Amino acid sequence: MTGVETRSVARDSLFLLADIRIEQGAEANRVRVRNLSDGGMMAEGNLKVKRGHRVDVELRNIGSVPGTVAWVQDDRFGIAFDEEIDSQKARRPLGAAEVASLAAAELSRAHRAPPPPETAKLRKL
């Protein structure tokens, strides 16, 4: 390998988990996602897939994404998605925006820090 990147699509190196269902089987299998792009991903796990298998990948913050196994090597394999996704969504914390707005609205006054004191009213020692 020359160390020169020849791929035309940028990939994000990351480590997250996803569930994959092989079209022929009903059970979901947990795999590690090693890299992710808008058009596909590389996964790693004890899963018996073959090139050409149709799969559904459940990605965090994205949902179910259909695709096809493009290549297999040992316990790693590549999946080409049927349609492009926003791969950056998978990096975001689970429902961060929704959790933050809900938490701020539901906190009682007892859970909030008091406002800072006015410096003019502070006594000097």
Short mmCIF file of C-alpha atoms in Angstrom, two decimals:
data_model
loop_
_atom_site.label_atom_id
_atom_site.label_comp_id
_atom_site.label_asym_id
_atom_site.label_seq_id
_atom_site.Cartn_x
_atom_site.Cartn_y
_atom_site.Cartn_z
CA MET A 1 0.00 0.00 0.00
CA THR A 2 1.32 3.41 -0.93
CA GLY A 3 -0.35 5.49 1.76
CA VAL A 4 -2.07 7.63 -0.87
CA GLU A 5 -5.83 7.89 -0.42
CA THR A 6 -7.51 6.84 -3.69
CA ARG A 7 -11.12 6.76 -2.52
CA SER A 8 -13.41 9.41 -3.92
CA VAL A 9 -15.72 9.52 -0.88
CA ALA A 10 -14.58 10.80 2.52
CA ARG A 11 -14.96 8.33 5.37
CA ASP A 12 -15.18 8.96 9.10
CA SER A 13 -13.10 6.65 11.26
CA LEU A 14 -15.06 5.91 14.38
CA PHE A 15 -16.06 3.17 16.74
CA LEU A 16 -19.73 2.62 17.34
CA LEU A 17 -22.09 -0.32 17.45
CA ALA A 18 -24.88 -1.10 14.99
CA ASP A 19 -27.41 -3.89 14.52
CA ILE A 20 -27.53 -5.67 11.18
CA ARG A 21 -30.28 -7.90 9.87
CA ILE A 22 -29.45 -10.14 6.94
CA GLU A 23 -32.41 -10.25 4.59
CA GLN A 24 -32.60 -14.03 4.86
CA GLY A 25 -32.60 -13.99 8.69
CA ALA A 26 -34.92 -12.29 11.16
CA GLU A 27 -32.52 -11.79 14.09
CA ALA A 28 -30.40 -8.69 14.53
CA ASN A 29 -26.65 -9.10 14.95
CA ARG A 30 -24.50 -6.55 16.77
CA VAL A 31 -21.39 -5.39 14.87
CA ARG A 32 -18.72 -2.73 15.32
CA VAL A 33 -18.72 0.07 12.76
CA ARG A 34 -15.10 0.85 11.89
CA ASN A 35 -15.72 3.60 9.36
CA LEU A 36 -18.75 5.30 7.93
CA SER A 37 -19.43 7.45 4.90
CA ASP A 38 -22.59 8.79 3.37
CA GLY A 39 -22.55 5.92 0.86
CA GLY A 40 -21.50 2.94 2.99
CA MET A 41 -19.64 1.53 5.95
CA MET A 42 -17.10 -1.04 7.09
CA ALA A 43 -18.27 -3.34 9.87
CA GLU A 44 -16.55 -5.95 11.99
CA GLY A 45 -18.11 -8.86 13.84
CA ASN A 46 -18.89 -12.56 14.00
CA LEU A 47 -21.46 -12.49 11.24
CA LYS A 48 -21.59 -14.88 8.32
CA VAL A 49 -22.26 -12.62 5.37
CA LYS A 50 -21.40 -13.05 1.72
CA ARG A 51 -20.86 -10.56 -1.03
CA GLY A 52 -24.24 -9.61 -2.47
CA HIS A 53 -26.29 -10.26 0.70
CA ARG A 54 -29.02 -7.69 1.25
CA VAL A 55 -28.90 -6.19 4.76
CA ASP A 56 -30.64 -3.61 6.92
CA VAL A 57 -28.34 -1.64 9.23
CA GLU A 58 -29.77 0.09 12.31
CA LEU A 59 -27.58 3.15 12.88
CA ARG A 60 -27.87 5.42 15.90
CA ASN A 61 -29.67 8.73 15.21
CA ILE A 62 -30.33 7.59 11.62
CA GLY A 63 -32.48 4.47 11.82
CA SER A 64 -32.73 1.54 9.44
CA VAL A 65 -30.60 1.81 6.30
CA PRO A 66 -30.89 -0.84 3.55
CA GLY A 67 -27.79 -1.90 1.64
CA THR A 68 -25.76 -4.65 0.02
CA VAL A 69 -22.60 -6.41 1.23
CA ALA A 70 -19.90 -5.22 -1.18
CA TRP A 71 -16.92 -7.20 0.13
CA VAL A 72 -15.92 -9.61 2.91
CA GLN A 73 -12.48 -10.21 4.42
CA ASP A 74 -12.12 -12.31 7.58
CA ASP A 75 -14.48 -10.75 10.18
CA ARG A 76 -14.74 -7.39 8.39
CA PHE A 77 -17.07 -6.49 5.56
CA GLY A 78 -18.20 -3.48 3.57
CA ILE A 79 -21.77 -2.40 2.98
CA ALA A 80 -22.90 -0.11 0.16
CA PHE A 81 -26.05 1.77 1.16
CA ASP A 82 -28.95 1.95 -1.30
CA GLU A 83 -29.25 5.70 -0.71
CA GLU A 84 -26.85 8.19 0.81
CA ILE A 85 -27.24 9.12 4.48
CA ASP A 86 -25.95 11.98 6.64
CA SER A 87 -23.12 10.05 8.30
CA GLN A 88 -22.40 12.92 10.71
CA LYS A 89 -25.70 12.23 12.49
CA ALA A 90 -24.32 8.91 13.77
CA ARG A 91 -21.55 10.79 15.60
CA ARG A 92 -23.94 12.98 17.55
CA PRO A 93 -25.00 11.96 21.05
CA LEU A 94 -28.31 10.15 21.26
CA GLY A 95 -31.10 12.69 20.98
CA ALA A 96 -28.92 15.45 22.46
CA ALA A 97 -31.09 18.34 21.29
CA GLU A 98 -34.32 16.74 22.47
CA VAL A 99 -32.87 15.67 25.81
CA ALA A 100 -31.40 19.12 26.48
CA SER A 101 -34.59 21.02 25.73
CA LEU A 102 -36.71 18.59 27.72
CA ALA A 103 -34.31 18.64 30.69
CA ALA A 104 -34.21 22.45 30.78
CA ALA A 105 -37.99 22.67 30.71
CA GLU A 106 -38.54 20.07 33.44
CA LEU A 107 -35.91 21.10 35.99
CA SER A 108 -37.37 22.61 39.10
CA ARG A 109 -35.96 25.76 40.68
CA ALA A 110 -34.30 23.63 43.38
CA HIS A 111 -32.08 22.01 40.72
CA ARG A 112 -30.81 25.26 39.25
CA ALA A 113 -27.86 27.22 40.53
CA PRO A 114 -28.80 30.53 42.10
CA PRO A 115 -27.94 33.67 40.13
CA PRO A 116 -24.58 35.22 40.97
CA PRO A 117 -24.69 37.93 43.66
CA GLU A 118 -24.49 41.59 42.72
CA THR A 119 -20.93 42.73 43.37
CA ALA A 120 -22.12 46.10 44.75
CA LYS A 121 -23.96 44.33 47.58
CA LEU A 122 -21.00 42.16 48.61
CA ARG A 123 -19.29 43.04 51.91
CA LYS A 124 -15.53 43.49 51.78
CA LEU A 125 -13.46 41.74 54.41
#
